[in-house]
């Protein structure tokens, strides 16, 4: 990881600059109207309500962003840049070649979903980041047997529970696989209980979001 830190820093800065250039300061396309209205009213736009992006964007009101639209665009830009760095480091570590990592970053950045995420105000950037974090943590554990990867997996699983049920199942399944490997080795049992406690804390801290008032939009009114 350390030997790729300079390249990863350059990728982050370059991708962040490009993402900020694409960021919108107005209500764009897709699910943008629902997202902004949910942020403004703190109501949930889905069953779970995407609590993390909603609350963080609402808190952006104390910062000089000018509008919730631009604040969420900036968050999306930072998340996409972080995602590309994670893709680079994971791919470069697996292939033992920084060039392969850069190629993976270019392919992902050129993917249409990536640019659409930046041109609309939707929680998709969080979804992409969660998926990459789960994959990176799992790959890092099986490559280096770093037990901190289990902590990261449980943290992401708890955070993703009320973001997407699919992500929670994916993260929880990966966590269980890694924990089972720990038990089989009879090593670092302390990390297992710490990881489970972290998962419980993340889950219970977000469960109250389910009781927020739902957001209703009557699109038939013109």
C-alpha positions as a printed NumPy array, in Angstrom:
array([[  0.   ,   0.   ,   0.   ],
       [  2.751,   2.46 ,   0.957],
       [  4.647,   2.011,  -2.284],
       [  1.585,   3.196,  -4.207],
       [  0.766,   6.108,  -1.885],
       [  2.213,   8.807,  -4.159],
       [  0.33 ,   7.532,  -7.205],
       [ -2.835,   7.141,  -5.128],
       [ -2.545,  10.759,  -3.944],
       [ -2.174,  12.014,  -7.517],
       [ -5.175,   9.943,  -8.609],
       [ -7.279,  11.328,  -5.766],
       [ -6.403,  14.958,  -6.506],
       [ -6.882,  14.567, -10.256],
       [-10.184,  12.687,  -9.878],
       [-11.467,  15.119,  -7.251],
       [-10.703,  18.091,  -9.499],
       [-12.511,  16.438, -12.399],
       [-15.455,  15.426, -10.225],
       [-15.83 ,  18.934,  -8.806],
       [-15.751,  20.328, -12.332],
       [-18.665,  18.022, -13.226],
       [-20.538,  18.728,  -9.978],
       [-23.85 ,  20.538, -10.386],
       [-25.145,  23.363,  -8.208],
       [-28.736,  22.967,  -9.317],
       [-31.474,  20.341,  -9.215],
       [-30.401,  18.063, -12.044],
       [-31.798,  14.8  , -13.318],
       [-32.845,  11.391, -12.016],
       [-33.983,  11.213,  -8.397],
       [-32.542,  14.626,  -7.615],
       [-35.846,  16.342,  -6.633],
       [-36.7  ,  13.6  ,  -4.135],
       [-33.177,  13.635,  -2.705],
       [-33.111,  17.39 ,  -2.148],
       [-36.616,  17.453,  -0.696],
       [-35.703,  14.611,   1.657],
       [-32.621,  16.521,   2.792],
       [-34.585,  19.729,   3.33 ],
       [-37.409,  18.077,   5.286],
       [-35.463,  15.137,   6.816],
       [-38.162,  12.782,   5.604],
       [-37.294,   9.405,   4.088],
       [-37.558,   8.93 ,   0.326],
       [-37.434,   5.114,   0.558],
       [-38.243,   2.508,   3.223],
       [-34.89 ,   3.126,   4.902],
       [-34.432,   6.681,   3.682],
       [-30.693,   6.685,   2.877],
       [-29.897,   8.098,   6.339],
       [-26.145,   8.703,   5.936],
       [-26.194,  10.851,   2.767],
       [-29.38 ,  12.572,   3.911],
       [-28.076,  13.55 ,   7.347],
       [-24.607,  14.55 ,   6.159],
       [-26.039,  16.762,   3.438],
       [-28.465,  18.316,   5.919],
       [-25.532,  19.08 ,   8.224],
       [-23.834,  20.84 ,   5.322],
       [-26.132,  23.77 ,   6.037],
       [-23.571,  24.992,   8.565],
       [-20.934,  25.175,   5.812],
       [-20.757,  27.815,   3.038],
       [-21.916,  25.559,   0.214],
       [-24.718,  27.865,  -0.88 ],
       [-27.274,  25.108,  -1.517],
       [-28.011,  21.509,  -0.61 ],
       [-27.703,  20.613,  -4.283],
       [-24.098,  21.775,  -4.492],
       [-23.288,  20.285,  -1.076],
       [-24.434,  16.828,  -2.175],
       [-22.537,  17.267,  -5.455],
       [-19.355,  18.016,  -3.512],
       [-19.923,  14.954,  -1.309],
       [-20.446,  12.836,  -4.427],
       [-17.22 ,  14.195,  -5.928],
       [-15.224,  13.324,  -2.801],
       [-16.797,   9.854,  -2.601],
       [-16.13 ,   9.074,  -6.258],
       [-12.508,  10.214,  -5.859],
       [-12.105,   7.993,  -2.781],
       [-13.706,   5.102,  -4.652],
       [-11.255,   5.46 ,  -7.532],
       [ -8.34 ,   5.473,  -5.079],
       [ -9.667,   2.292,  -3.45 ],
       [-10.021,   0.679,  -6.881],
       [ -6.457,   1.661,  -7.763],
       [ -4.854,   0.421,  -4.54 ],
       [ -6.788,  -2.857,  -4.473],
       [ -6.133,  -3.652,  -8.137],
       [ -2.485,  -2.611,  -7.941],
       [ -1.932,  -4.754,  -4.844],
       [ -3.601,  -7.806,  -6.397],
       [ -1.746,  -7.457,  -9.7  ],
       [  1.483,  -6.144,  -8.123],
       [  1.514,  -3.547, -10.896],
       [  0.521,   0.124, -10.619],
       [ -0.186,   0.281, -14.36 ],
       [ -2.999,  -2.258, -13.981],
       [ -4.42 ,  -0.17 , -11.154],
       [ -4.378,   2.983, -13.294],
       [ -6.12 ,   1.118, -16.128],
       [ -8.838,  -0.009, -13.707],
       [ -9.331,   3.594, -12.563],
       [ -9.625,   4.859, -16.144],
       [-12.16 ,   2.144, -17.026],
       [-14.298,   2.906, -13.979],
       [-14.087,   6.684, -14.449],
       [-15.2  ,   6.307, -18.065],
       [-18.19 ,   4.2  , -17.   ],
       [-21.442,   6.057, -17.702],
       [-22.86 ,   5.451, -14.219],
       [-19.911,   7.312, -12.69 ],
       [-20.496,  10.492, -14.683],
       [-24.284,  10.287, -14.264],
       [-23.778,  10.077, -10.492],
       [-21.88 ,  13.36 , -10.582],
       [-24.436,  15.069, -12.821],
       [-27.385,  14.223, -10.59 ],
       [-28.028,  14.496,  -6.865],
       [-28.525,  10.857,  -5.867],
       [-27.074,   8.546,  -3.158],
       [-25.461,   6.321,  -5.823],
       [-21.942,   7.495,  -4.944],
       [-22.379,   6.021,  -1.457],
       [-23.6  ,   2.739,  -2.937],
       [-20.553,   2.487,  -5.205],
       [-18.189,   3.336,  -2.342],
       [-19.749,   0.732,  -0.029],
       [-19.389,  -1.984,  -2.686],
       [-15.738,  -1.129,  -3.334],
       [-14.969,  -0.997,   0.414],
       [-16.48 ,  -4.443,   0.958],
       [-14.508,  -5.884,  -1.938],
       [-11.261,  -4.16 ,  -0.921],
       [-11.529,  -5.233,   2.724],
       [-12.21 ,  -8.852,   1.786],
       [ -9.336,  -8.931,  -0.716],
       [ -6.974,  -7.286,   1.756],
       [ -7.764,  -9.854,   4.435],
       [ -7.184, -12.89 ,   2.227],
       [ -4.002, -11.359,   0.827],
       [ -2.352, -10.133,   4.035],
       [ -4.494, -11.658,   6.838],
       [ -4.917,  -8.177,   8.304],
       [ -7.635,  -8.565,  10.941],
       [ -8.456,  -4.866,  10.737],
       [-10.206,  -5.724,   7.483],
       [-12.883,  -7.49 ,   9.524],
       [-13.489,  -4.292,  11.5  ],
       [-13.857,  -2.348,   8.251],
       [-16.253,  -4.931,   6.84 ],
       [-18.478,  -4.855,   9.931],
       [-18.441,  -1.045,   9.976],
       [-19.452,  -0.87 ,   6.305],
       [-22.095,  -3.579,   6.785],
       [-23.686,  -1.65 ,   9.64 ],
       [-23.581,   1.617,   7.726],
       [-25.04 ,  -0.032,   4.617],
       [-27.937,  -1.737,   6.44 ],
       [-30.312,   1.198,   5.957],
       [-28.754,   2.271,   2.68 ],
       [-29.317,  -0.913,   0.711],
       [-30.417,  -4.339,   1.867],
       [-28.282,  -5.92 ,  -0.846],
       [-25.159,  -4.204,   0.461],
       [-25.914,  -5.296,   4.013],
       [-26.289,  -8.933,   2.941],
       [-23.103,  -8.717,   0.87 ],
       [-21.121,  -7.133,   3.691],
       [-22.536,  -9.45 ,   6.357],
       [-21.833, -12.547,   4.264],
       [-18.253, -11.396,   3.692],
       [-17.833, -10.604,   7.394],
       [-19.109, -14.054,   8.408],
       [-16.683, -15.692,   5.984],
       [-13.749, -13.766,   7.441],
       [-14.866, -14.375,  11.04 ],
       [-15.181, -18.11 ,  10.318],
       [-11.618, -18.035,   9.016],
       [-10.493, -16.372,  12.262],
       [-12.192, -19.054,  14.359],
       [-10.585, -21.792,  12.306],
       [ -7.165, -20.264,  12.956],
       [ -7.88 , -19.636,  16.656],
       [ -6.237, -16.225,  16.278],
       [ -7.265, -12.686,  17.152],
       [-10.549, -13.725,  18.734],
       [-10.623, -10.278,  20.36 ],
       [-11.014,  -8.727,  16.912],
       [-14.073, -10.861,  16.279],
       [-15.958,  -9.576,  19.325],
       [-14.822,  -6.023,  18.579],
       [-16.078,  -6.368,  15.023],
       [-19.459,  -7.688,  16.162],
       [-19.758,  -4.846,  18.671],
       [-18.95 ,  -2.338,  15.933],
       [-21.632,  -3.873,  13.717],
       [-24.162,  -3.635,  16.563],
       [-23.285,   0.001,  17.279],
       [-23.602,   1.032,  13.634],
       [-26.906,  -0.801,  13.262],
       [-28.564,   0.54 ,  16.403],
       [-27.363,   4.096,  15.747],
       [-29.25 ,   4.178,  12.441],
       [-32.33 ,   2.101,  13.259],
       [-34.294,   5.152,  14.442],
       [-34.254,   6.347,  10.814],
       [-36.95 ,   3.791,  10.02 ],
       [-39.43 ,   5.796,  12.088],
       [-39.025,   9.027,  10.146],
       [-42.055,  10.32 ,   8.271],
       [-42.082,   9.156,   4.643],
       [-41.829,  11.629,   1.796],
       [-44.801,  11.794,  -0.577],
       [-44.598,  13.573,  -3.932],
       [-47.664,  13.902,  -6.161],
       [-46.161,  13.933,  -9.647],
       [-49.625,  14.237, -11.222],
       [-49.8  ,  17.906, -10.25 ],
       [-48.451,  20.043, -13.087]])
